[in-house]
Amino acid sequence: MQKAAFWYEEAANQGYADAQYRLSLCYYSGHGVMRDLEQSASWCEKAATQGHAQAQNSLGTYYFIGFGVMIDKEKAVSWWMKAANQGLANAQYNLALCYINGEGVAKDAKKGCSMFEKAAVQGHAKAQTRLGFRYTQGNGVSLDLQKAFYWYEKAAVQGDTEAQFHLGTCYYAGEGVKRDLQKAFYWWEKAANQGEPYAQKWVISCYENGEGVEKDLEKAAYWKKIYEENTKK
């Protein structure tokens, strides 16, 4: 890693944006160099000003959290916007959260959902889940339970725990899809196995009442123990 950092620095000093970004990562992680967040931010900004999308996204995060720079959420939004306009899904997702929460920019649910969708169509699982939730609420988009189901399913098959829980709920309630208790249990169990407490509660209920799965009080007790340990943390 020391050799890699050396050559990154050689190239970075010659103005190569990707080398500057990679050197920034070295300083961030301490790989091949002493960890130095200020140096990381400095090299990241050099790459970002040359239009390096990943550097722009990372620099936005630095300003949002205060890594190596003073916290400045307006600057964070500015850099995320530059990266988002280049089509970077992570930046689009970060920018969406800023619009939703009104951090560094005026709160605007419609713009937030628009950014969620840009990231979602690129396969960003968290954006898919958030967009699904917005369609469930009708907040920033028109209420549409079928679209909510569509996006939850996209994220759930990628392993997103929150989406798996919501997808199970869709199947249980028949929201946006035909009611199917077996599929509801299937997705709740997947989320439960990843530690989602609400899903664990529903798995307990399913085993206790025989909904979507054969009634099994021993398994219900097993999941109760897991849920109790999980919620003590």
Tab-separated table of C-alpha atoms in Angstrom:
chain	number	residue	atom	x	y	z
A	1	MET	CA	0.000	0.000	0.000
A	2	GLN	CA	2.935	2.376	0.630
A	3	LYS	CA	4.075	1.984	-2.988
A	4	ALA	CA	0.547	2.564	-4.223
A	5	ALA	CA	0.237	5.750	-2.179
A	6	PHE	CA	3.629	6.911	-3.464
A	7	TRP	CA	2.622	6.512	-7.108
A	8	TYR	CA	-0.797	8.043	-6.497
A	9	GLU	CA	0.945	11.093	-5.053
A	10	GLU	CA	3.331	11.272	-7.989
A	11	ALA	CA	0.400	11.276	-10.411
A	12	ALA	CA	-1.722	13.520	-8.185
A	13	ASN	CA	0.985	16.190	-8.169
A	14	GLN	CA	0.850	16.117	-11.961
A	15	GLY	CA	-2.846	16.954	-11.812
A	16	TYR	CA	-4.452	13.576	-12.533
A	17	ALA	CA	-7.905	13.730	-10.948
A	18	ASP	CA	-8.339	10.008	-10.368
A	19	ALA	CA	-4.940	9.798	-8.665
A	20	GLN	CA	-5.890	12.755	-6.482
A	21	TYR	CA	-9.095	10.990	-5.494
A	22	ARG	CA	-7.309	7.708	-4.768
A	23	LEU	CA	-4.679	9.531	-2.719
A	24	SER	CA	-7.525	11.151	-0.797
A	25	LEU	CA	-8.849	7.661	-0.002
A	26	CYS	CA	-5.398	6.621	1.211
A	27	TYR	CA	-5.257	9.551	3.616
A	28	TYR	CA	-8.817	8.824	4.740
A	29	SER	CA	-8.154	5.158	5.508
A	30	GLY	CA	-4.480	5.408	6.496
A	31	HIS	CA	-3.445	2.920	3.816
A	32	GLY	CA	0.192	3.519	2.879
A	33	VAL	CA	0.270	6.891	4.694
A	34	MET	CA	-0.528	8.264	8.122
A	35	ARG	CA	-4.268	8.864	8.400
A	36	ASP	CA	-4.952	12.563	7.863
A	37	LEU	CA	-8.497	13.768	7.216
A	38	GLU	CA	-7.389	17.294	6.316
A	39	GLN	CA	-5.049	15.958	3.634
A	40	SER	CA	-7.796	13.627	2.477
A	41	ALA	CA	-10.233	16.512	2.121
A	42	SER	CA	-7.621	18.652	0.367
A	43	TRP	CA	-6.829	16.025	-2.283
A	44	CYS	CA	-10.493	15.177	-2.624
A	45	GLU	CA	-11.287	18.812	-3.393
A	46	LYS	CA	-8.532	18.969	-6.023
A	47	ALA	CA	-10.118	16.025	-7.814
A	48	ALA	CA	-13.642	17.348	-7.317
A	49	THR	CA	-12.841	20.712	-8.885
A	50	GLN	CA	-11.691	18.814	-11.971
A	51	GLY	CA	-15.120	17.206	-12.241
A	52	HIS	CA	-14.376	13.808	-10.690
A	53	ALA	CA	-17.890	12.643	-9.717
A	54	GLN	CA	-16.892	10.261	-6.921
A	55	ALA	CA	-14.626	12.915	-5.423
A	56	GLN	CA	-17.483	15.419	-5.574
A	57	ASN	CA	-19.722	12.977	-3.745
A	58	SER	CA	-17.073	12.243	-1.116
A	59	LEU	CA	-16.334	15.937	-0.637
A	60	GLY	CA	-20.030	16.535	-0.080
A	61	THR	CA	-19.934	13.944	2.681
A	62	TYR	CA	-16.840	15.563	4.201
A	63	TYR	CA	-18.606	18.921	4.387
A	64	PHE	CA	-21.825	17.381	5.669
A	65	ILE	CA	-20.134	15.467	8.502
A	66	GLY	CA	-17.068	17.630	9.085
A	67	PHE	CA	-14.280	15.265	8.001
A	68	GLY	CA	-11.121	17.340	7.566
A	69	VAL	CA	-13.182	20.509	6.999
A	70	MET	CA	-15.651	22.581	8.962
A	71	ILE	CA	-19.244	21.373	8.672
A	72	ASP	CA	-20.970	23.277	5.878
A	73	LYS	CA	-24.171	21.649	4.686
A	74	GLU	CA	-24.727	24.164	1.916
A	75	LYS	CA	-21.334	23.262	0.451
A	76	ALA	CA	-22.203	19.594	0.908
A	77	VAL	CA	-25.358	20.085	-1.149
A	78	SER	CA	-23.420	22.017	-3.781
A	79	TRP	CA	-20.936	19.182	-4.276
A	80	TRP	CA	-23.582	16.477	-4.172
A	81	MET	CA	-25.519	18.394	-6.791
A	82	LYS	CA	-22.495	18.454	-9.099
A	83	ALA	CA	-22.016	14.694	-8.713
A	84	ALA	CA	-25.746	14.031	-9.034
A	85	ASN	CA	-25.850	15.961	-12.296
A	86	GLN	CA	-23.192	13.572	-13.578
A	87	GLY	CA	-25.527	10.681	-12.791
A	88	LEU	CA	-23.859	9.329	-9.644
A	89	ALA	CA	-26.554	7.386	-7.780
A	90	ASN	CA	-25.018	7.797	-4.299
A	91	ALA	CA	-24.920	11.572	-4.743
A	92	GLN	CA	-28.508	11.601	-5.999
A	93	TYR	CA	-29.540	9.670	-2.893
A	94	ASN	CA	-27.617	12.001	-0.562
A	95	LEU	CA	-29.124	15.034	-2.271
A	96	ALA	CA	-32.606	13.531	-1.997
A	97	LEU	CA	-32.209	13.216	1.779
A	98	CYS	CA	-31.166	16.865	1.970
A	99	TYR	CA	-34.300	17.946	0.112
A	100	ILE	CA	-36.494	15.708	2.261
A	101	ASN	CA	-34.997	16.916	5.553
A	102	GLY	CA	-34.256	20.509	4.539
A	103	GLU	CA	-30.539	20.249	5.338
A	104	GLY	CA	-28.327	22.632	3.379
A	105	VAL	CA	-31.222	23.420	1.068
A	106	ALA	CA	-34.883	24.388	1.374
A	107	LYS	CA	-37.121	21.427	2.185
A	108	ASP	CA	-38.790	20.149	-0.987
A	109	ALA	CA	-40.390	16.685	-0.931
A	110	LYS	CA	-41.036	16.673	-4.685
A	111	LYS	CA	-37.399	17.378	-5.527
A	112	GLY	CA	-36.358	14.812	-2.950
A	113	CYS	CA	-38.540	12.145	-4.530
A	114	SER	CA	-37.279	13.095	-7.980
A	115	MET	CA	-33.722	12.487	-6.793
A	116	PHE	CA	-34.712	9.230	-5.096
A	117	GLU	CA	-36.156	8.076	-8.402
A	118	LYS	CA	-33.023	9.018	-10.364
A	119	ALA	CA	-30.974	6.864	-7.995
A	120	ALA	CA	-33.617	4.132	-7.808
A	121	VAL	CA	-33.705	3.520	-11.557
A	122	GLN	CA	-29.946	2.946	-11.359
A	123	GLY	CA	-30.507	0.185	-8.821
A	124	HIS	CA	-29.722	2.073	-5.596
A	125	ALA	CA	-31.506	-0.118	-3.023
A	126	LYS	CA	-31.903	2.502	-0.284
A	127	ALA	CA	-33.319	4.988	-2.791
A	128	GLN	CA	-35.746	2.332	-3.994
A	129	THR	CA	-36.913	1.708	-0.439
A	130	ARG	CA	-37.304	5.413	0.337
A	131	LEU	CA	-39.198	5.987	-2.889
A	132	GLY	CA	-41.490	3.069	-2.106
A	133	PHE	CA	-42.223	4.568	1.306
A	134	ARG	CA	-43.021	7.927	-0.290
A	135	TYR	CA	-45.517	6.261	-2.621
A	136	THR	CA	-47.056	4.548	0.415
A	137	GLN	CA	-47.517	7.926	2.112
A	138	GLY	CA	-48.271	10.054	-0.936
A	139	ASN	CA	-45.612	12.497	0.257
A	140	GLY	CA	-43.761	14.241	-2.570
A	141	VAL	CA	-45.475	11.939	-5.053
A	142	SER	CA	-49.078	10.866	-5.601
A	143	LEU	CA	-50.143	7.998	-3.370
A	144	ASP	CA	-49.699	4.808	-5.402
A	145	LEU	CA	-49.562	1.484	-3.577
A	146	GLN	CA	-48.691	-0.475	-6.716
A	147	LYS	CA	-45.627	1.713	-7.306
A	148	ALA	CA	-44.746	1.411	-3.632
A	149	PHE	CA	-44.854	-2.375	-3.959
A	150	TYR	CA	-42.795	-2.216	-7.161
A	151	TRP	CA	-39.960	-0.293	-5.540
A	152	TYR	CA	-40.033	-2.270	-2.299
A	153	GLU	CA	-39.667	-5.463	-4.299
A	154	LYS	CA	-36.725	-4.056	-6.285
A	155	ALA	CA	-34.894	-3.206	-3.062
A	156	ALA	CA	-35.947	-6.349	-1.186
A	157	VAL	CA	-34.405	-8.712	-3.738
A	158	GLN	CA	-31.147	-6.780	-3.270
A	159	GLY	CA	-31.277	-7.623	0.422
A	160	ASP	CA	-32.441	-4.302	1.851
A	161	THR	CA	-33.891	-5.167	5.258
A	162	GLU	CA	-36.311	-2.262	5.490
A	163	ALA	CA	-37.694	-3.029	2.033
A	164	GLN	CA	-38.136	-6.702	2.927
A	165	PHE	CA	-40.174	-5.704	5.971
A	166	HIS	CA	-42.360	-3.313	3.972
A	167	LEU	CA	-42.790	-5.858	1.188
A	168	GLY	CA	-44.012	-8.397	3.722
A	169	THR	CA	-46.511	-5.827	4.967
A	170	CYS	CA	-47.732	-5.208	1.410
A	171	TYR	CA	-48.407	-8.908	0.944
A	172	TYR	CA	-50.063	-9.198	4.364
A	173	ALA	CA	-52.386	-6.240	3.849
A	174	GLY	CA	-52.896	-6.734	0.124
A	175	GLU	CA	-51.572	-3.247	-0.597
A	176	GLY	CA	-50.441	-2.852	-4.202
A	177	VAL	CA	-50.521	-6.619	-4.689
A	178	LYS	CA	-52.877	-9.562	-4.111
A	179	ARG	CA	-52.902	-10.632	-0.469
A	180	ASP	CA	-50.588	-13.577	0.159
A	181	LEU	CA	-49.807	-14.579	3.734
A	182	GLN	CA	-47.111	-17.072	2.745
A	183	LYS	CA	-45.198	-14.417	0.832
A	184	ALA	CA	-45.721	-11.967	3.703
A	185	PHE	CA	-44.111	-14.459	6.082
A	186	TYR	CA	-41.333	-15.208	3.580
A	187	TRP	CA	-40.234	-11.571	3.399
A	188	TRP	CA	-40.706	-10.873	7.089
A	189	GLU	CA	-38.530	-13.878	7.910
A	190	LYS	CA	-35.816	-12.621	5.559
A	191	ALA	CA	-35.846	-9.232	7.296
A	192	ALA	CA	-36.019	-10.900	10.725
A	193	ASN	CA	-32.917	-12.928	9.951
A	194	GLN	CA	-31.107	-9.650	9.278
A	195	GLY	CA	-32.111	-8.316	12.692
A	196	GLU	CA	-35.143	-6.167	11.811
A	197	PRO	CA	-37.137	-6.042	15.100
A	198	TYR	CA	-40.536	-5.196	13.591
A	199	ALA	CA	-40.180	-8.122	11.205
A	200	GLN	CA	-39.224	-10.350	14.121
A	201	LYS	CA	-42.446	-9.361	15.911
A	202	TRP	CA	-44.475	-10.333	12.856
A	203	VAL	CA	-42.642	-13.646	12.506
A	204	ILE	CA	-43.544	-14.383	16.129
A	205	SER	CA	-47.178	-13.547	15.421
A	206	CYS	CA	-47.226	-15.711	12.292
A	207	TYR	CA	-45.871	-18.723	14.166
A	208	GLU	CA	-48.272	-18.161	17.063
A	209	ASN	CA	-51.343	-17.828	14.842
A	210	GLY	CA	-50.392	-20.022	11.903
A	211	GLU	CA	-50.547	-17.182	9.379
A	212	GLY	CA	-48.520	-17.851	6.247
A	213	VAL	CA	-46.730	-20.698	7.989
A	214	GLU	CA	-47.658	-23.740	10.057
A	215	LYS	CA	-48.400	-22.856	13.671
A	216	ASP	CA	-45.343	-23.594	15.802
A	217	LEU	CA	-45.164	-22.279	19.361
A	218	GLU	CA	-41.576	-23.491	19.825
A	219	LYS	CA	-40.410	-21.398	16.880
A	220	ALA	CA	-42.481	-18.486	18.162
A	221	ALA	CA	-40.666	-18.765	21.496
A	222	TYR	CA	-37.323	-18.975	19.675
A	223	TRP	CA	-38.037	-15.739	17.817
A	224	LYS	CA	-39.306	-14.070	20.989
A	225	LYS	CA	-35.949	-14.711	22.599
A	226	ILE	CA	-34.124	-13.266	19.584
A	227	TYR	CA	-36.427	-10.242	19.528
A	228	GLU	CA	-35.914	-9.575	23.240
A	229	GLU	CA	-32.138	-9.796	22.889
A	230	ASN	CA	-32.253	-7.572	19.816
A	231	THR	CA	-34.330	-4.849	21.480
A	232	LYS	CA	-32.170	-4.786	24.629
A	233	LYS	CA	-29.216	-3.376	22.653
